[in-house]
Coordinates of C-alpha atoms in Angstrom, one line a residue:
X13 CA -32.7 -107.4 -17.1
X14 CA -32.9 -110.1 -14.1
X15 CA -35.9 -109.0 -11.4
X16 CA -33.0 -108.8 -8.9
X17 CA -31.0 -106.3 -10.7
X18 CA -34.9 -104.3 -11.5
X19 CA -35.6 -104.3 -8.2
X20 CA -32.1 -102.7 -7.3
X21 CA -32.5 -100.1 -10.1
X22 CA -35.8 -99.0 -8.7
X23 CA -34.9 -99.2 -4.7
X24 CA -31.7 -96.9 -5.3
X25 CA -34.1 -94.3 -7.3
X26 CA -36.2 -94.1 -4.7
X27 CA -33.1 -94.0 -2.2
X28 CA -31.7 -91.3 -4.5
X29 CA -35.4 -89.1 -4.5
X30 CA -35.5 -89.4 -0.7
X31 CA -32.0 -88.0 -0.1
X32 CA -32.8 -85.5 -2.7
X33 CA -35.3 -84.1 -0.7
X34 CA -34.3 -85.4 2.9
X35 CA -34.4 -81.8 4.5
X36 CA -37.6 -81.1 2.5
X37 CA -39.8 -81.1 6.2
X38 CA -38.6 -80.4 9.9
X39 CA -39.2 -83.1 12.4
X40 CA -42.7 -83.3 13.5
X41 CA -43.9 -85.2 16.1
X42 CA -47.5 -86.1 14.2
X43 CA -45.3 -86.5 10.6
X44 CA -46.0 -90.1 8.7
X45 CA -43.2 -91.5 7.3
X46 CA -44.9 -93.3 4.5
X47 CA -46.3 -90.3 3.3
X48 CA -42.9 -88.3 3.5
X49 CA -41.2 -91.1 1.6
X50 CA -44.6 -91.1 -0.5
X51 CA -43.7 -87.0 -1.8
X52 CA -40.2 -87.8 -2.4
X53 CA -41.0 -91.2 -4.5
X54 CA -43.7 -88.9 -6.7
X55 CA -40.9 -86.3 -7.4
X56 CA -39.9 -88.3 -10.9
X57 CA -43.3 -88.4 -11.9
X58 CA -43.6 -84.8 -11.6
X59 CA -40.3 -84.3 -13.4
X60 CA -41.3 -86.0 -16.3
X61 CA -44.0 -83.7 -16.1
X62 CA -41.3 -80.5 -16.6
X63 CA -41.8 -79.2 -12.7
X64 CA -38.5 -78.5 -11.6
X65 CA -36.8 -79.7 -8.4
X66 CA -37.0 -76.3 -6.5
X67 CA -41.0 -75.9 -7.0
X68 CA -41.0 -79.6 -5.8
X69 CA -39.1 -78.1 -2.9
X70 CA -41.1 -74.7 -2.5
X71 CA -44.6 -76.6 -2.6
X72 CA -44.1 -79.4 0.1
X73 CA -41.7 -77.6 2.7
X74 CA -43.1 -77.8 6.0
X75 CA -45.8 -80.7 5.0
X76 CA -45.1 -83.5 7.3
X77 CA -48.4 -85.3 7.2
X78 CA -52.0 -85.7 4.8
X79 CA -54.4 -83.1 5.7
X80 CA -56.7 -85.2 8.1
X81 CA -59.7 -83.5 7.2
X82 CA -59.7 -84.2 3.5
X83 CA -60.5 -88.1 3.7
X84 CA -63.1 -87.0 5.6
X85 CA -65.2 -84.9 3.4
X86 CA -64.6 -86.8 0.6
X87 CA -67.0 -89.4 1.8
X88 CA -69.9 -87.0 1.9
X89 CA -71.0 -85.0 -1.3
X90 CA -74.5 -83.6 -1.0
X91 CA -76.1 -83.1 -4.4
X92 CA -75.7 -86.7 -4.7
X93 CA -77.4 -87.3 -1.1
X94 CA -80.2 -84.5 -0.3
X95 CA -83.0 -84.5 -1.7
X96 CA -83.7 -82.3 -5.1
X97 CA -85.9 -80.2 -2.8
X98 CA -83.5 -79.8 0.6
X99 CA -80.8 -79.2 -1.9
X100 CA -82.2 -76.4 -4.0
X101 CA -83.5 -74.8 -0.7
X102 CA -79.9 -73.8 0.7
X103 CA -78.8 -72.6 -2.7
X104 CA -81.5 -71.0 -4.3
X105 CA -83.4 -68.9 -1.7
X106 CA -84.2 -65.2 -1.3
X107 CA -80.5 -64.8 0.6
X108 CA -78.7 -66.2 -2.8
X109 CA -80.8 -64.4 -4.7
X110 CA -80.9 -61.0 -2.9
X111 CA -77.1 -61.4 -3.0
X112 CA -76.7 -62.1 -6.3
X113 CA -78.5 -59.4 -7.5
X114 CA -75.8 -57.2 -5.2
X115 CA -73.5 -58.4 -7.2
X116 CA -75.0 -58.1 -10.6
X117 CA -75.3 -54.3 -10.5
X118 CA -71.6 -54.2 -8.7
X119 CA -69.6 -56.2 -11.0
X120 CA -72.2 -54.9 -13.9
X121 CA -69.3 -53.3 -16.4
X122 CA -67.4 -56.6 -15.8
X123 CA -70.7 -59.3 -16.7
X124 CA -71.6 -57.5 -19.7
X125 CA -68.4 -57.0 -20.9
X126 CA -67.5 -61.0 -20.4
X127 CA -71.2 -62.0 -21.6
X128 CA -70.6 -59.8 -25.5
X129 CA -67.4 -61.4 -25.0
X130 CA -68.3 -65.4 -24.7
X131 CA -72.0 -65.0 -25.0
X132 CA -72.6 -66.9 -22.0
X133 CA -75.6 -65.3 -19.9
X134 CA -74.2 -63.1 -16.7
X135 CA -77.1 -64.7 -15.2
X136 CA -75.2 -67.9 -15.5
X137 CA -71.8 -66.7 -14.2
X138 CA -73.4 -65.4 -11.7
X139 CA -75.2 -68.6 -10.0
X140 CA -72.4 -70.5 -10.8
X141 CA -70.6 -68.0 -8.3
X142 CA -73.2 -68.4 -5.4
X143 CA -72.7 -72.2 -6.2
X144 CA -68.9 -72.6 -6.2
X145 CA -68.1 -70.1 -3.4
X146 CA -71.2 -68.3 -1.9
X147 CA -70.4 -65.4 -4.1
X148 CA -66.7 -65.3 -2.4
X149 CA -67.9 -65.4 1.2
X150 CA -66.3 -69.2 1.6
X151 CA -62.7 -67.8 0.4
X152 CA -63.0 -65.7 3.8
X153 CA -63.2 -68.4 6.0
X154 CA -59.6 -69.9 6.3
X155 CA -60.8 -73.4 8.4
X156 CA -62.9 -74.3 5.1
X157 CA -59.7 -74.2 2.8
X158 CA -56.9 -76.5 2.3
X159 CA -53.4 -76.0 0.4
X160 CA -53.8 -77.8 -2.8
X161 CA -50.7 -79.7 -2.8
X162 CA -51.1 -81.1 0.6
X163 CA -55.1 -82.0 0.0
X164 CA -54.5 -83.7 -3.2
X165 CA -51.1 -85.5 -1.8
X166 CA -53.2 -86.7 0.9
X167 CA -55.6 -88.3 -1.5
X168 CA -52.9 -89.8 -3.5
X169 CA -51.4 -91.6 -1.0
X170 CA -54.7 -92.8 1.1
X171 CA -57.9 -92.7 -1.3
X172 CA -57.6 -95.3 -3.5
X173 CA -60.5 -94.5 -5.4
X174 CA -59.5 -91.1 -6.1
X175 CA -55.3 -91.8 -6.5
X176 CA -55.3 -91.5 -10.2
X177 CA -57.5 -87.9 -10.4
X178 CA -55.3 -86.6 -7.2
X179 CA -51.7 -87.6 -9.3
X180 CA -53.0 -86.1 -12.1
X181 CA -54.4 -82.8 -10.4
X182 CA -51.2 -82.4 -8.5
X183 CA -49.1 -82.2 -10.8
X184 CA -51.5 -79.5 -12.7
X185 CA -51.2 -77.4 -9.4
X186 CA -47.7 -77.7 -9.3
X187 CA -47.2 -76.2 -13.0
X188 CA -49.8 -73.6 -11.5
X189 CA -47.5 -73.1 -8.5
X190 CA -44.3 -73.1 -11.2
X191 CA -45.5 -70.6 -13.4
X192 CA -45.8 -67.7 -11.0
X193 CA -49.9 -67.6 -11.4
X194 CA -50.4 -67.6 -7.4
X195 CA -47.8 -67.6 -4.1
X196 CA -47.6 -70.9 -2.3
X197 CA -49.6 -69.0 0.5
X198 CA -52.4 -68.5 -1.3
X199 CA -52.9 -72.1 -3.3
X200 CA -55.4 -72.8 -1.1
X201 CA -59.1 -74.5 -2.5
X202 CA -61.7 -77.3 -1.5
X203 CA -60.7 -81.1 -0.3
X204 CA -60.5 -82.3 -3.7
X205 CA -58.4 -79.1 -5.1
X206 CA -60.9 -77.4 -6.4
X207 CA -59.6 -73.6 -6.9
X208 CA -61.1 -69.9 -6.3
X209 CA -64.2 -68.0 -6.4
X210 CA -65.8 -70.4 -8.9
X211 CA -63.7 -73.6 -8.1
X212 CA -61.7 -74.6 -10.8
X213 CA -59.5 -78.0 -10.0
X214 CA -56.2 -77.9 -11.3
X215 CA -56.6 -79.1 -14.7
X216 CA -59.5 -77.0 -15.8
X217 CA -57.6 -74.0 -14.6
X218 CA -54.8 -74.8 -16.9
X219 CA -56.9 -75.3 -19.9
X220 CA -59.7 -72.9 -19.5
X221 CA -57.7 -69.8 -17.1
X222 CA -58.4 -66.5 -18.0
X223 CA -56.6 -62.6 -17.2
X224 CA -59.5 -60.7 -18.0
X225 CA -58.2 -57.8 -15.2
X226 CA -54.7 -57.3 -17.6
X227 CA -52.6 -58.6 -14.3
X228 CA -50.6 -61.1 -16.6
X229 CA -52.1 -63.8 -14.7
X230 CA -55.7 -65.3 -14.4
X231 CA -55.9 -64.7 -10.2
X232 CA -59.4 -66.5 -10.0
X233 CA -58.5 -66.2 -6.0
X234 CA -58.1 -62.7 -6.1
X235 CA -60.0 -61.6 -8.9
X236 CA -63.6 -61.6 -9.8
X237 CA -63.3 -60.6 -13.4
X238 CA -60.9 -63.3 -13.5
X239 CA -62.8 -65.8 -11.9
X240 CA -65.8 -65.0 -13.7
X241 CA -64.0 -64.8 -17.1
X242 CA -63.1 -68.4 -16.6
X243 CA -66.3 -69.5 -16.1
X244 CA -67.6 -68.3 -18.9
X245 CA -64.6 -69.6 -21.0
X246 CA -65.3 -72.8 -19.4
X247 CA -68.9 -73.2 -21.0
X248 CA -68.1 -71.8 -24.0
X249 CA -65.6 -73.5 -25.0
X250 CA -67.8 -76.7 -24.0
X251 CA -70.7 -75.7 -26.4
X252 CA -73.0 -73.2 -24.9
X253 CA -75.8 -71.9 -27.2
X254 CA -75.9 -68.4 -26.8
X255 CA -79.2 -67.0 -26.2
X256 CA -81.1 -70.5 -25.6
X257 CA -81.9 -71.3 -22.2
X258 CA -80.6 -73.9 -19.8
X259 CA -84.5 -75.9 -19.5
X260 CA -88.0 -75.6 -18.5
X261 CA -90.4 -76.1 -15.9
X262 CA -92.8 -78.2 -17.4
X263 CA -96.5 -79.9 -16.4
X264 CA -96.7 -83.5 -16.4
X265 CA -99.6 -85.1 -18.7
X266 CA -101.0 -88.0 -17.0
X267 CA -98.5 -90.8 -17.2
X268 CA -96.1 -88.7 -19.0
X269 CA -93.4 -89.2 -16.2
X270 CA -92.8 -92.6 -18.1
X271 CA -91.2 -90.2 -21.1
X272 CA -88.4 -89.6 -18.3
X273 CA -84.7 -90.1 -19.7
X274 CA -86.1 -89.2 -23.6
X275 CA -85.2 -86.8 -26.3
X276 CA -87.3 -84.9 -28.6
X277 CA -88.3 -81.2 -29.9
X278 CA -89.8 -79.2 -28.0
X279 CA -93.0 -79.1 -30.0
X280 CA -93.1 -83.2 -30.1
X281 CA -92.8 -82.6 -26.2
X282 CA -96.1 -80.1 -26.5
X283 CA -97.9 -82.4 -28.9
X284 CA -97.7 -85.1 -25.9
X285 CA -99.1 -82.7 -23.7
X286 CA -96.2 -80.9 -21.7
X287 CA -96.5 -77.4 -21.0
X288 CA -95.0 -74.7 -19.3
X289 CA -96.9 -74.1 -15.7
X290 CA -97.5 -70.1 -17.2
X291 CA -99.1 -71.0 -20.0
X292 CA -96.2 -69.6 -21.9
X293 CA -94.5 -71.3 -25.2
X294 CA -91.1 -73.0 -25.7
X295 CA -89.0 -70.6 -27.1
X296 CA -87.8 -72.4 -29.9
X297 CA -90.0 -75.1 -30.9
X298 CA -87.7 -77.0 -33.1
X299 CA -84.7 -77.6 -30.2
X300 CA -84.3 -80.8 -28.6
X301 CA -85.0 -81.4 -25.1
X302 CA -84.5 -84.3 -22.8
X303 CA -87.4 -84.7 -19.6
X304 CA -86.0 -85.0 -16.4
X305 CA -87.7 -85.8 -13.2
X306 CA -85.6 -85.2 -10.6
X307 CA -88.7 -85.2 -8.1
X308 CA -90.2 -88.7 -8.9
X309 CA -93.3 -89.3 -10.9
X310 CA -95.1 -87.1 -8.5
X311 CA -92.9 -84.2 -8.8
X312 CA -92.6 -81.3 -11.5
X313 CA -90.9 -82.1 -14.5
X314 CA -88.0 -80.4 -16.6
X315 CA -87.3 -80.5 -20.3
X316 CA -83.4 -79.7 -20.4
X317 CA -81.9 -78.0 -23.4
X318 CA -78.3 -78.7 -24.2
X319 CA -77.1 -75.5 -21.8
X320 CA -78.2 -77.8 -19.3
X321 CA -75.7 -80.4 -20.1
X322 CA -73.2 -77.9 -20.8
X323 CA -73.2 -76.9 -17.2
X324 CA -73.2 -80.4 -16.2
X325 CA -69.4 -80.2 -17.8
X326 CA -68.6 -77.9 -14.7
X327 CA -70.0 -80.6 -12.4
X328 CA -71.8 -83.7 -13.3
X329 CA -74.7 -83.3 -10.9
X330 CA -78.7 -82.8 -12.6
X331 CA -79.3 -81.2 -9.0
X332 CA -76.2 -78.8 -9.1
X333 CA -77.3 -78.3 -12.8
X334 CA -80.8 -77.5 -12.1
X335 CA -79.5 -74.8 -8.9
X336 CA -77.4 -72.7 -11.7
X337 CA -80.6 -72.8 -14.0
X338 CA -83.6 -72.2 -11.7
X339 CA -81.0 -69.5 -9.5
X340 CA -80.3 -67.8 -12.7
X341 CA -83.7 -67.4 -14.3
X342 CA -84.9 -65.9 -10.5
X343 CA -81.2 -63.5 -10.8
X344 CA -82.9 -62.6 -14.2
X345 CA -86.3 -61.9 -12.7
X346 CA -88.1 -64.4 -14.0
X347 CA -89.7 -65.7 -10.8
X348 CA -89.3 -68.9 -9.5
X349 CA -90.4 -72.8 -9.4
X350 CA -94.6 -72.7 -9.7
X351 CA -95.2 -76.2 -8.8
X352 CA -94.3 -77.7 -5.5
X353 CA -92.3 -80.7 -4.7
X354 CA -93.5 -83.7 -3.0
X355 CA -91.6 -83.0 0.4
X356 CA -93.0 -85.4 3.3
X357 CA -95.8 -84.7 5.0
X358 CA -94.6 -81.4 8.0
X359 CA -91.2 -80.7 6.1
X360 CA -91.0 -77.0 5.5
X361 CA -91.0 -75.5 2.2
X362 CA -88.2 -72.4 1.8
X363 CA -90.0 -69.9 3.1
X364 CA -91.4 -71.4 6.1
X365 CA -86.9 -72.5 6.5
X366 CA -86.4 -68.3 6.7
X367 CA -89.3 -68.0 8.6
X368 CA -88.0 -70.4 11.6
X369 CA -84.7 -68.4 11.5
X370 CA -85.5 -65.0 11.7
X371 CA -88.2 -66.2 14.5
X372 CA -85.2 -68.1 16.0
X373 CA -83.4 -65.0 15.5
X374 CA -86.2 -62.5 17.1
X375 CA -86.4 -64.7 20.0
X376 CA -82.2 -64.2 21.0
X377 CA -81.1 -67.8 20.2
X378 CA -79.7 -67.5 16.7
X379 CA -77.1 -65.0 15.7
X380 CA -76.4 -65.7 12.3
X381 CA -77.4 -65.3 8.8
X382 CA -80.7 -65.9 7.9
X383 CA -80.4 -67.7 4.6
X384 CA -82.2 -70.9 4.8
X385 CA -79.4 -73.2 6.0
X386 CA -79.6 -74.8 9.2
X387 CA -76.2 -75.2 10.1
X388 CA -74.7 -76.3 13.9
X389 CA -75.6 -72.7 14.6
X390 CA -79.3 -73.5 13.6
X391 CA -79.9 -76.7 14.8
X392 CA -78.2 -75.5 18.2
X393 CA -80.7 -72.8 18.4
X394 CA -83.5 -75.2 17.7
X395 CA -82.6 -77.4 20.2
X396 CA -83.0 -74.8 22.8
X397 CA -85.9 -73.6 21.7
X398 CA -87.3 -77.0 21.6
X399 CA -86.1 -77.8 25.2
X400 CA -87.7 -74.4 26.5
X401 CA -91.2 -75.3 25.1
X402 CA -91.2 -79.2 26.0
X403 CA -90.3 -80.8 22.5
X404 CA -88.0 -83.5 22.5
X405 CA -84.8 -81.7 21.6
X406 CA -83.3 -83.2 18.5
X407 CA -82.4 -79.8 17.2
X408 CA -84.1 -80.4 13.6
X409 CA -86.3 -77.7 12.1
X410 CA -90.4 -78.9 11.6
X411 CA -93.4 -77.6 11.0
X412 CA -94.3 -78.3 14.4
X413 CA -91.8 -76.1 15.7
X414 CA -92.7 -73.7 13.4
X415 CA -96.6 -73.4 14.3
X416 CA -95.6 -73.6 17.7
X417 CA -93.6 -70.7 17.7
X418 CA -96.3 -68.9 15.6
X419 CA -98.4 -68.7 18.8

């Protein structure tokens, strides 16, 4: 075939896919052309892919333009950017736990049945939850979702580094949207399409979806046993050990952060001189464990177990990882971190985080929830309060702030 005739094969498909679905969107005076002509060009694709021209239709009616809020967050992920302690303290906290433990005994039936079931610890499920979706509170709040199709089209077309996962998960929430397992209304899920009260993308939900409620289909929008039953699928399915644990909070032996990165039994660990802060054994002596020292040398150490990497399958983070672990184990009542992180010198610790909010909140100038995270709402309260007393107002919470409100 001569590269004229190719090229006049290919530009009368794509003339063909854009008259095809020509009436697809009204006229819209922020619409981009190059993304319009971008939908109707990725039609074939999804064809080959068995999604029919009337879903094609059904999923993109009415989207004119990307979503312009999606290239935005995708430049910012923060268990890659916060420090192990800053992120631990706004996800494992009294509020997550206090909630969580709400949960446990309401959704009680459901966890116990799913944990005989997969023999994944509720415990587990559970902080996985409070990770993914704050328990369900971040489904409530339509300005943090985005419709699937439209979020991962958007990346498609403008995020090069992301174009190949976005094709791929589009299509996946297309067959989703095709086989009747959610309205188009209600497709809705993070920047990068991740779906429901524990945030599956696209793909997973396909392989790993769960009806645990008997609906005829796995609602992990709408349904917690659903949602939660997927989960625990999820891990199974990916090698979870029932009844090991996920790690342990370990004491370093002088120079022993050097060991960080290797593998060995839990009593080889021992030998060298690692020990659990309570004074307590490893459970299992002969499983293998890998340190971790997500702190630095001067910080506490970890010896992982392979749940720990199983979790990493649901997102490839150590500090998301460590959050499910250390959130689960206080859900389970067995107490928190013992050692302390080496946070700069007038940083505040968790408690001393609720402490300024509910003082902030005694004194009138926060109205929110106290749970640790200092939000716009916060750090506008802050400010204020700062200002009032004769601190330069930068609206960022300090132990100096703190004590001075102590007074």
């Amino acid at each position: 075939m001569t590269s004229n005739r190719k090229h006049s094969l290919l530009g009368l498909a794509l003339a063909l896919a854009l008259g095809a679905f020509a009436g697809l969107t009204p006229i819209n005076a922020n619409a981009d052309p190059g993304f319009q002509k971008w939908i109707a060009g990725f039609y074939s694709t999804a064809a080959k892919s068995g999604i029919t021209q009337s879903t094609y239709r059904n999923a993109f009616a009415g989207v004119t333009d990307p979503d312009p809020t999606v290239l935005e967050k995708a430049q910012y992920q923060p268990e890659f950017k916060s420090q192990i302690w800053d992120y631990l303290d706004s996800r494992v906290n009294p509020y997550t736990v206090d909630v969580g433990r709400k949960m446990a005994t309401k959704y009680g039936s459901t966890l116990r049945s799913l944990e005989q079931h997969f023999g994944v610890d509720r415990n587990i499920m559970l902080a996985i939850w409070s990770m993914e979706s704050n328990y369900g509170a971040v489904l409530a709040k339509e300005e943090k979702l985005h419709y699937v199709p439209r979020a991962l089209a958007t990346l498609a077309y403008a995020d090069p580094k992301r174009a190949n996962y976005a094709k791929k998960q589009l299509i996946a929430a297309l067959k989703i949207l095709q086989n009747g397992d959610i309205s188009r209304k209600e497709l809705t899920g993070s920047w990068a399409g991740a779906m429901g009260h524990t945030q599956f993308i696209p793909t997973s939900y396909l392989l790993y979806a769960v009806d645990a409620d008997g609906s005829g289909h796995a609602d992990i929008w709408n349904s917690i046993p659903d949602a939660l039953a997927t989960t625990a699928n999820l891990l199974a399915k990916n090698g979870w050990s029932t009844g090991h644990t996920w790690g342990y909070e370990v004491t370093v032996p002088p120079g022993g952060s050097a060991q960080a990165g290797k593998t060995r039994t839990l009593a080889q660990w021992a030998a060298l001189g690692f020990a659990r802060p309570s004074g307590k054994g490893f459970r299992l002596n002969s499983e293998r464990a890998q340190l971790k020292m997500p702190g630095g040398p001067n910080g506490p150490g970890f010896l992982m177990t392979s749940n720990f990497f199983t979790i990493k399958r649901y997102n490839a983070s150590d500090s998301y990882a460590i959050a499910v672990g250390l959130l689960a184990d206080q859900l389970a009542g067995y107490g928190g971190m013992q050692q302390s992180w080496p946070r700069p010198s007038g940083t505040l610790d968790v408690k001393q985080k609720f402490e300024l909010q509910t003082r902030l909140k005694e004194l009138g100038y926060y109205d929110g929830v106290v749970d640790g995270n200092f939000g716009s709402g916060s750090k506008a309260a802050i400010a204020a309060v700062q200002q009032r007393i004769g601190m330069d107002a930068d609206g960022e919470p300090s132990m100096s702030l703190l004590n001075a409100l102590r007074k």
